[in-house]
């Protein structure tokens, strides 16, 4: 654990000294703030628009951070040969992989927290701009803490994206890792279509293949409860628990696969 | 117990993208390094030195054979606590300062933060990194990175230190400081294993060397033995030698080369076959006087060149052809 925490802190240090990260977080915060102006263009829909845009900004910029830092985590160490000095020290290869992952998860946590604070600050300001009579007509208060559930699932989704990026970065180039990670993310958001594939095709083998892919590929759509929280629709706690457990299990599987590949790798 | 021991250590790579073929990077290296010695691992570029070091650090896995450090398999984490490693052309996290890098590595070894800071400061002093220690490593020159690399390799007071080309990128003063540091490490009881193609460094520092050529061990042993091993002739320095006497000696095949050192003062190179006392007696008969007589021994550089001379060995791995060649080689011997 001690070694993992040292590696994780080093990844965190690397991330917070990376200018790209600041640009992404800065831009996300700007977009969240700008949603206030966009909201004013839509009569009576201000709060909903700000909530929609804010949550979408947190998810999108979190995704960019997870992919662009995640794909370089291992590759950069190998390419620049900084891994040589590190792995010659009393550190096991799986500790290196887990440490890298935990470091990026920590970075993501801080960034998502910063974007969440900006999001709630804009909503709190908006809350002061409307009289009580208008506020009473909203389906949920502007600063509804229920939205934290959506942000929590966004965070789990980002952790999963990071695990995918890390998995690919143990054996492929950053470009390929980015393409594969984003590809999986896109497919994962349309995963439900794979489940329903059998109702639109006649081929039995095609239906089996689609069903197999449905179970194999990560189901990112499951983490998206933005619409429910914005419209104050009920989200059962059991759903949150099972989705989180699904995400964590998938992450554990990916990290195990990354460790198996990394353990056998030659650093030429 | 040996500090380092390898037995038939072999590494093959597959090269080429389309029809990949095997390449023998290291071929059956058997070596032992005793505790407390400075061991030079020599060879030209591509000889397999870095491959050997990577195998010892388990950055790559052997195709066959085995390697031990301090009596334990190389992958053992307990062993890694007792060793240090400087890679060739080291590169570190460029967003960290030199201080932070050493503190990070000290933390990996399990030192508490305060002890890590103390060690980092002392080691950076030792390798001559001053106020720059608070700069990010991206601003460091190659020589400064090399110094930081050496400091990180000894952050744990290792029993065995592996340096891959430690003098690379250093100016003459830096090389002298690092030579001094290596001797200090030896005096503290550490074993130092370093690879180099700078032969002067090995001549100055090493008690024993191994020479690698084409992925194979070409020679190993005490430096004095290897150097003494071949006396290739004699150097006779005389004074009062006339031109006529010199021509006479040349015509008799007694002198290979004559280098004038002054008026009638020469350094003569005699072939190994010449009996120096007879040549001296002949020259004395013509009025020459002896200044000095020394055997001309092979330098490490000559040895190195001789061992690595010849057409490059085919390092592809066509098993059948290689087995045939092995048989031929053995029958010739």
PDB file of C-alpha atoms in Angstrom, chain B residues 23-217:
ATOM      1  CA  UNK B  23      17.558 -11.794 -33.040  1.00  0.00           C
ATOM      2  CA  UNK B  24      20.046 -12.976 -30.442  1.00  0.00           C
ATOM      3  CA  UNK B  25      20.714 -10.042 -28.126  1.00  0.00           C
ATOM      4  CA  UNK B  26      22.536 -12.111 -25.527  1.00  0.00           C
ATOM      5  CA  UNK B  27      23.840 -15.601 -26.001  1.00  0.00           C
ATOM      6  CA  UNK B  28      24.559 -17.851 -23.020  1.00  0.00           C
ATOM      7  CA  UNK B  29      26.248 -15.373 -20.694  1.00  0.00           C
ATOM      8  CA  UNK B  30      27.813 -17.038 -17.672  1.00  0.00           C
ATOM      9  CA  UNK B  31      29.393 -14.626 -15.261  1.00  0.00           C
ATOM     10  CA  UNK B  32      30.141 -14.167 -11.608  1.00  0.00           C
ATOM     11  CA  UNK B  33      30.924 -10.951  -9.808  1.00  0.00           C
ATOM     12  CA  UNK B  34      32.359 -11.104  -6.311  1.00  0.00           C
ATOM     13  CA  UNK B  35      31.180  -8.921  -3.471  1.00  0.00           C
ATOM     14  CA  UNK B  36      33.089  -5.725  -2.926  1.00  0.00           C
ATOM     15  CA  UNK B  37      34.723  -5.519  -6.344  1.00  0.00           C
ATOM     16  CA  UNK B  38      34.386  -3.012  -9.131  1.00  0.00           C
ATOM     17  CA  UNK B  39      33.496  -5.031 -12.175  1.00  0.00           C
ATOM     18  CA  UNK B  40      33.725  -3.553 -15.660  1.00  0.00           C
ATOM     19  CA  UNK B  41      31.338  -4.817 -18.275  1.00  0.00           C
ATOM     20  CA  UNK B  42      32.808  -3.780 -21.578  1.00  0.00           C
ATOM     21  CA  UNK B  43      31.902  -4.014 -25.198  1.00  0.00           C
ATOM     22  CA  UNK B  44      31.073  -1.949 -28.247  1.00  0.00           C
ATOM     23  CA  UNK B  45      27.614  -0.574 -28.917  1.00  0.00           C
ATOM     24  CA  UNK B  46      25.122  -3.359 -29.525  1.00  0.00           C
ATOM     25  CA  UNK B  47      27.246  -5.981 -27.765  1.00  0.00           C
ATOM     26  CA  UNK B  48      24.480  -6.833 -25.298  1.00  0.00           C
ATOM     27  CA  UNK B  49      25.603  -4.837 -22.231  1.00  0.00           C
ATOM     28  CA  UNK B  50      22.342  -2.958 -21.720  1.00  0.00           C
ATOM     29  CA  UNK B  51      20.366  -6.139 -22.449  1.00  0.00           C
ATOM     30  CA  UNK B  52      22.296  -7.869 -19.651  1.00  0.00           C
ATOM     31  CA  UNK B  53      21.617  -5.021 -17.242  1.00  0.00           C
ATOM     32  CA  UNK B  54      17.924  -5.006 -18.124  1.00  0.00           C
ATOM     33  CA  UNK B  55      17.798  -8.755 -17.517  1.00  0.00           C
ATOM     34  CA  UNK B  56      19.439  -8.246 -14.131  1.00  0.00           C
ATOM     35  CA  UNK B  57      16.871  -5.543 -13.299  1.00  0.00           C
ATOM     36  CA  UNK B  58      14.094  -7.770 -14.698  1.00  0.00           C
ATOM     37  CA  UNK B  59      13.000  -5.059 -17.060  1.00  0.00           C
ATOM     38  CA  UNK B  60      13.091  -7.830 -19.638  1.00  0.00           C
ATOM     39  CA  UNK B  61      12.738 -11.562 -19.125  1.00  0.00           C
ATOM     40  CA  UNK B  62      15.347 -14.082 -20.276  1.00  0.00           C
ATOM     41  CA  UNK B  63      14.614 -16.528 -23.077  1.00  0.00           C
ATOM     42  CA  UNK B  64      16.647 -19.056 -21.128  1.00  0.00           C
ATOM     43  CA  UNK B  65      19.241 -19.206 -18.378  1.00  0.00           C
ATOM     44  CA  UNK B  66      19.127 -17.656 -14.947  1.00  0.00           C
ATOM     45  CA  UNK B  67      20.486 -14.741 -13.004  1.00  0.00           C
ATOM     46  CA  UNK B  68      20.959 -14.109  -9.298  1.00  0.00           C
ATOM     47  CA  UNK B  69      21.890 -11.087  -7.263  1.00  0.00           C
ATOM     48  CA  UNK B  70      23.207 -11.673  -3.738  1.00  0.00           C
ATOM     49  CA  UNK B  71      22.130 -15.303  -4.004  1.00  0.00           C
ATOM     50  CA  UNK B  72      18.485 -14.526  -4.800  1.00  0.00           C
ATOM     51  CA  UNK B  73      16.602 -14.539  -8.115  1.00  0.00           C
ATOM     52  CA  UNK B  74      16.671 -11.152  -9.831  1.00  0.00           C
ATOM     53  CA  UNK B  75      12.907 -10.575  -9.550  1.00  0.00           C
ATOM     54  CA  UNK B  76      12.968 -10.788  -5.747  1.00  0.00           C
ATOM     55  CA  UNK B  77      11.713  -7.536  -4.215  1.00  0.00           C
ATOM     56  CA  UNK B  78      13.951  -8.132  -1.177  1.00  0.00           C
ATOM     57  CA  UNK B  79      16.962  -8.055  -3.491  1.00  0.00           C
ATOM     58  CA  UNK B  80      15.825  -4.816  -5.073  1.00  0.00           C
ATOM     59  CA  UNK B  81      15.962  -3.162  -1.668  1.00  0.00           C
ATOM     60  CA  UNK B  82      19.699  -3.848  -1.691  1.00  0.00           C
ATOM     61  CA  UNK B  83      20.591  -2.732  -5.195  1.00  0.00           C
ATOM     62  CA  UNK B  84      20.829   0.507  -7.144  1.00  0.00           C
ATOM     63  CA  UNK B  85      20.580   1.037 -10.890  1.00  0.00           C
ATOM     64  CA  UNK B  86      21.501   3.846 -13.217  1.00  0.00           C
ATOM     65  CA  UNK B  87      20.041   3.251 -16.698  1.00  0.00           C
ATOM     66  CA  UNK B  88      21.835   4.358 -19.847  1.00  0.00           C
ATOM     67  CA  UNK B  89      20.947   7.968 -20.744  1.00  0.00           C
ATOM     68  CA  UNK B  90      18.603   8.254 -17.771  1.00  0.00           C
ATOM     69  CA  UNK B  91      15.402  10.205 -18.068  1.00  0.00           C
ATOM     70  CA  UNK B  92      13.246  11.123 -15.139  1.00  0.00           C
ATOM     71  CA  UNK B  93       9.930  12.820 -14.528  1.00  0.00           C
ATOM     72  CA  UNK B  94      10.548  16.269 -15.940  1.00  0.00           C
ATOM     73  CA  UNK B  95       7.841  17.891 -13.805  1.00  0.00           C
ATOM     74  CA  UNK B  96       9.673  16.961 -10.584  1.00  0.00           C
ATOM     75  CA  UNK B  97      12.637  18.777  -9.109  1.00  0.00           C
ATOM     76  CA  UNK B  98      15.811  16.819  -8.384  1.00  0.00           C
ATOM     77  CA  UNK B  99      14.965  16.976  -4.685  1.00  0.00           C
ATOM     78  CA  UNK B 100      11.438  15.695  -5.232  1.00  0.00           C
ATOM     79  CA  UNK B 101      12.656  12.843  -7.432  1.00  0.00           C
ATOM     80  CA  UNK B 102      15.084  11.590  -4.792  1.00  0.00           C
ATOM     81  CA  UNK B 103      12.485  11.992  -2.043  1.00  0.00           C
ATOM     82  CA  UNK B 104       9.993  10.017  -4.158  1.00  0.00           C
ATOM     83  CA  UNK B 105      12.458   7.182  -4.706  1.00  0.00           C
ATOM     84  CA  UNK B 106      13.476   7.233  -1.034  1.00  0.00           C
ATOM     85  CA  UNK B 107       9.776   6.850  -0.194  1.00  0.00           C
ATOM     86  CA  UNK B 108       9.549   3.796  -2.479  1.00  0.00           C
ATOM     87  CA  UNK B 109      12.396   2.288  -0.449  1.00  0.00           C
ATOM     88  CA  UNK B 110      10.340   2.872   2.682  1.00  0.00           C
ATOM     89  CA  UNK B 111      12.230   5.796   4.203  1.00  0.00           C
ATOM     90  CA  UNK B 112      10.152   8.264   6.204  1.00  0.00           C
ATOM     91  CA  UNK B 113       9.678  11.712   4.645  1.00  0.00           C
ATOM     92  CA  UNK B 114      12.255  13.438   6.891  1.00  0.00           C
ATOM     93  CA  UNK B 115      14.864  10.762   6.245  1.00  0.00           C
ATOM     94  CA  UNK B 116      14.092  10.939   2.518  1.00  0.00           C
ATOM     95  CA  UNK B 117      14.716  14.701   2.551  1.00  0.00           C
ATOM     96  CA  UNK B 118      17.968  14.235   4.457  1.00  0.00           C
ATOM     97  CA  UNK B 119      19.204  11.582   2.040  1.00  0.00           C
ATOM     98  CA  UNK B 120      18.176  13.623  -0.998  1.00  0.00           C
ATOM     99  CA  UNK B 121      20.085  16.665   0.241  1.00  0.00           C
ATOM    100  CA  UNK B 122      23.223  14.682   1.121  1.00  0.00           C
ATOM    101  CA  UNK B 123      23.285  12.782  -2.172  1.00  0.00           C
ATOM    102  CA  UNK B 124      22.723  15.871  -4.302  1.00  0.00           C
ATOM    103  CA  UNK B 125      25.646  17.484  -2.480  1.00  0.00           C
ATOM    104  CA  UNK B 126      27.716  14.394  -3.161  1.00  0.00           C
ATOM    105  CA  UNK B 127      27.063  14.407  -6.916  1.00  0.00           C
ATOM    106  CA  UNK B 128      27.570  18.160  -7.180  1.00  0.00           C
ATOM    107  CA  UNK B 129      24.011  19.405  -7.755  1.00  0.00           C
ATOM    108  CA  UNK B 130      23.739  22.765  -6.006  1.00  0.00           C
ATOM    109  CA  UNK B 131      20.897  25.264  -6.044  1.00  0.00           C
ATOM    110  CA  UNK B 132      19.587  23.664  -9.282  1.00  0.00           C
ATOM    111  CA  UNK B 133      18.114  20.921  -7.124  1.00  0.00           C
ATOM    112  CA  UNK B 134      14.957  23.034  -6.810  1.00  0.00           C
ATOM    113  CA  UNK B 135      14.524  23.309 -10.585  1.00  0.00           C
ATOM    114  CA  UNK B 136      12.292  20.966 -12.499  1.00  0.00           C
ATOM    115  CA  UNK B 137      14.290  18.241 -14.211  1.00  0.00           C
ATOM    116  CA  UNK B 138      13.084  19.420 -17.624  1.00  0.00           C
ATOM    117  CA  UNK B 139      15.601  22.252 -17.254  1.00  0.00           C
ATOM    118  CA  UNK B 140      18.551  19.956 -16.554  1.00  0.00           C
ATOM    119  CA  UNK B 141      21.386  19.320 -19.009  1.00  0.00           C
ATOM    120  CA  UNK B 142      22.382  15.761 -19.925  1.00  0.00           C
ATOM    121  CA  UNK B 143      25.341  15.855 -17.556  1.00  0.00           C
ATOM    122  CA  UNK B 144      23.215  17.122 -14.671  1.00  0.00           C
ATOM    123  CA  UNK B 145      20.611  14.413 -15.319  1.00  0.00           C
ATOM    124  CA  UNK B 146      23.415  11.869 -15.251  1.00  0.00           C
ATOM    125  CA  UNK B 147      24.451  13.141 -11.818  1.00  0.00           C
ATOM    126  CA  UNK B 148      20.871  12.960 -10.564  1.00  0.00           C
ATOM    127  CA  UNK B 149      20.701   9.446 -12.025  1.00  0.00           C
ATOM    128  CA  UNK B 150      23.761   8.422 -10.049  1.00  0.00           C
ATOM    129  CA  UNK B 151      22.307   9.955  -6.874  1.00  0.00           C
ATOM    130  CA  UNK B 152      19.015   8.054  -7.267  1.00  0.00           C
ATOM    131  CA  UNK B 153      20.940   4.831  -7.831  1.00  0.00           C
ATOM    132  CA  UNK B 154      22.521   5.056  -4.396  1.00  0.00           C
ATOM    133  CA  UNK B 155      19.623   6.554  -2.433  1.00  0.00           C
ATOM    134  CA  UNK B 156      19.262   3.288  -0.453  1.00  0.00           C
ATOM    135  CA  UNK B 157      22.959   2.717   0.344  1.00  0.00           C
ATOM    136  CA  UNK B 158      22.929  -0.317  -1.956  1.00  0.00           C
ATOM    137  CA  UNK B 159      25.078  -3.416  -1.554  1.00  0.00           C
ATOM    138  CA  UNK B 160      25.309  -3.792  -5.320  1.00  0.00           C
ATOM    139  CA  UNK B 161      25.188  -0.866  -7.737  1.00  0.00           C
ATOM    140  CA  UNK B 162      24.625  -1.228 -11.464  1.00  0.00           C
ATOM    141  CA  UNK B 163      25.753   1.674 -13.604  1.00  0.00           C
ATOM    142  CA  UNK B 164      25.013   1.612 -17.324  1.00  0.00           C
ATOM    143  CA  UNK B 165      27.548   3.955 -18.952  1.00  0.00           C
ATOM    144  CA  UNK B 166      27.936   6.142 -15.835  1.00  0.00           C
ATOM    145  CA  UNK B 167      30.398   8.564 -17.453  1.00  0.00           C
ATOM    146  CA  UNK B 168      28.128   9.296 -20.408  1.00  0.00           C
ATOM    147  CA  UNK B 169      27.434  13.002 -20.858  1.00  0.00           C
ATOM    148  CA  UNK B 170      29.881  14.115 -18.165  1.00  0.00           C
ATOM    149  CA  UNK B 171      32.709  16.598 -18.648  1.00  0.00           C
ATOM    150  CA  UNK B 172      36.253  15.607 -17.583  1.00  0.00           C
ATOM    151  CA  UNK B 173      35.745  17.042 -14.100  1.00  0.00           C
ATOM    152  CA  UNK B 174      32.450  15.201 -13.737  1.00  0.00           C
ATOM    153  CA  UNK B 175      34.073  11.953 -14.863  1.00  0.00           C
ATOM    154  CA  UNK B 176      36.760  12.358 -12.245  1.00  0.00           C
ATOM    155  CA  UNK B 177      34.160  13.006  -9.536  1.00  0.00           C
ATOM    156  CA  UNK B 178      32.167   9.934 -10.546  1.00  0.00           C
ATOM    157  CA  UNK B 179      35.325   7.802 -10.610  1.00  0.00           C
ATOM    158  CA  UNK B 180      35.992   9.028  -7.095  1.00  0.00           C
ATOM    159  CA  UNK B 181      32.417   8.216  -6.066  1.00  0.00           C
ATOM    160  CA  UNK B 182      32.692   4.677  -7.487  1.00  0.00           C
ATOM    161  CA  UNK B 183      35.876   4.127  -5.503  1.00  0.00           C
ATOM    162  CA  UNK B 184      34.142   5.462  -2.390  1.00  0.00           C
ATOM    163  CA  UNK B 185      31.262   3.032  -2.937  1.00  0.00           C
ATOM    164  CA  UNK B 186      33.764   0.189  -3.194  1.00  0.00           C
ATOM    165  CA  UNK B 187      35.479   1.375  -0.008  1.00  0.00           C
ATOM    166  CA  UNK B 188      32.112   1.353   1.794  1.00  0.00           C
ATOM    167  CA  UNK B 189      31.779  -2.308   0.823  1.00  0.00           C
ATOM    168  CA  UNK B 190      29.431  -1.999  -2.145  1.00  0.00           C
ATOM    169  CA  UNK B 191      29.898  -4.007  -5.291  1.00  0.00           C
ATOM    170  CA  UNK B 192      29.945  -1.847  -8.399  1.00  0.00           C
ATOM    171  CA  UNK B 193      29.020  -3.350 -11.754  1.00  0.00           C
ATOM    172  CA  UNK B 194      29.352  -0.892 -14.564  1.00  0.00           C
ATOM    173  CA  UNK B 195      29.081  -1.112 -18.285  1.00  0.00           C
ATOM    174  CA  UNK B 196      31.160   1.115 -20.466  1.00  0.00           C
ATOM    175  CA  UNK B 197      32.786   1.450 -23.809  1.00  0.00           C
ATOM    176  CA  UNK B 198      35.192   4.009 -22.369  1.00  0.00           C
ATOM    177  CA  UNK B 199      38.126   1.762 -21.715  1.00  0.00           C
ATOM    178  CA  UNK B 200      40.144   4.276 -19.752  1.00  0.00           C
ATOM    179  CA  UNK B 201      37.474   4.249 -17.045  1.00  0.00           C
ATOM    180  CA  UNK B 202      37.697   0.484 -16.726  1.00  0.00           C
ATOM    181  CA  UNK B 203      41.489   0.581 -16.685  1.00  0.00           C
ATOM    182  CA  UNK B 204      41.415   3.103 -13.861  1.00  0.00           C
ATOM    183  CA  UNK B 205      38.723   1.490 -11.745  1.00  0.00           C
ATOM    184  CA  UNK B 206      38.118  -2.181 -12.329  1.00  0.00           C
ATOM    185  CA  UNK B 207      39.584  -5.149 -10.574  1.00  0.00           C
ATOM    186  CA  UNK B 208      37.967  -7.496 -13.064  1.00  0.00           C
ATOM    187  CA  UNK B 209      36.284  -7.050 -16.406  1.00  0.00           C
ATOM    188  CA  UNK B 210      34.179  -8.981 -18.859  1.00  0.00           C
ATOM    189  CA  UNK B 211      34.206  -8.157 -22.526  1.00  0.00           C
ATOM    190  CA  UNK B 212      31.090  -8.761 -24.509  1.00  0.00           C
ATOM    191  CA  UNK B 213      31.036  -8.905 -28.301  1.00  0.00           C
ATOM    192  CA  UNK B 214      28.126  -9.772 -30.539  1.00  0.00           C
ATOM    193  CA  UNK B 215      26.014 -10.864 -27.590  1.00  0.00           C
ATOM    194  CA  UNK B 216      28.642 -13.314 -26.349  1.00  0.00           C
ATOM    195  CA  UNK B 217      31.225 -13.212 -23.616  1.00  0.00           C
TER     196      UNK B 217
END
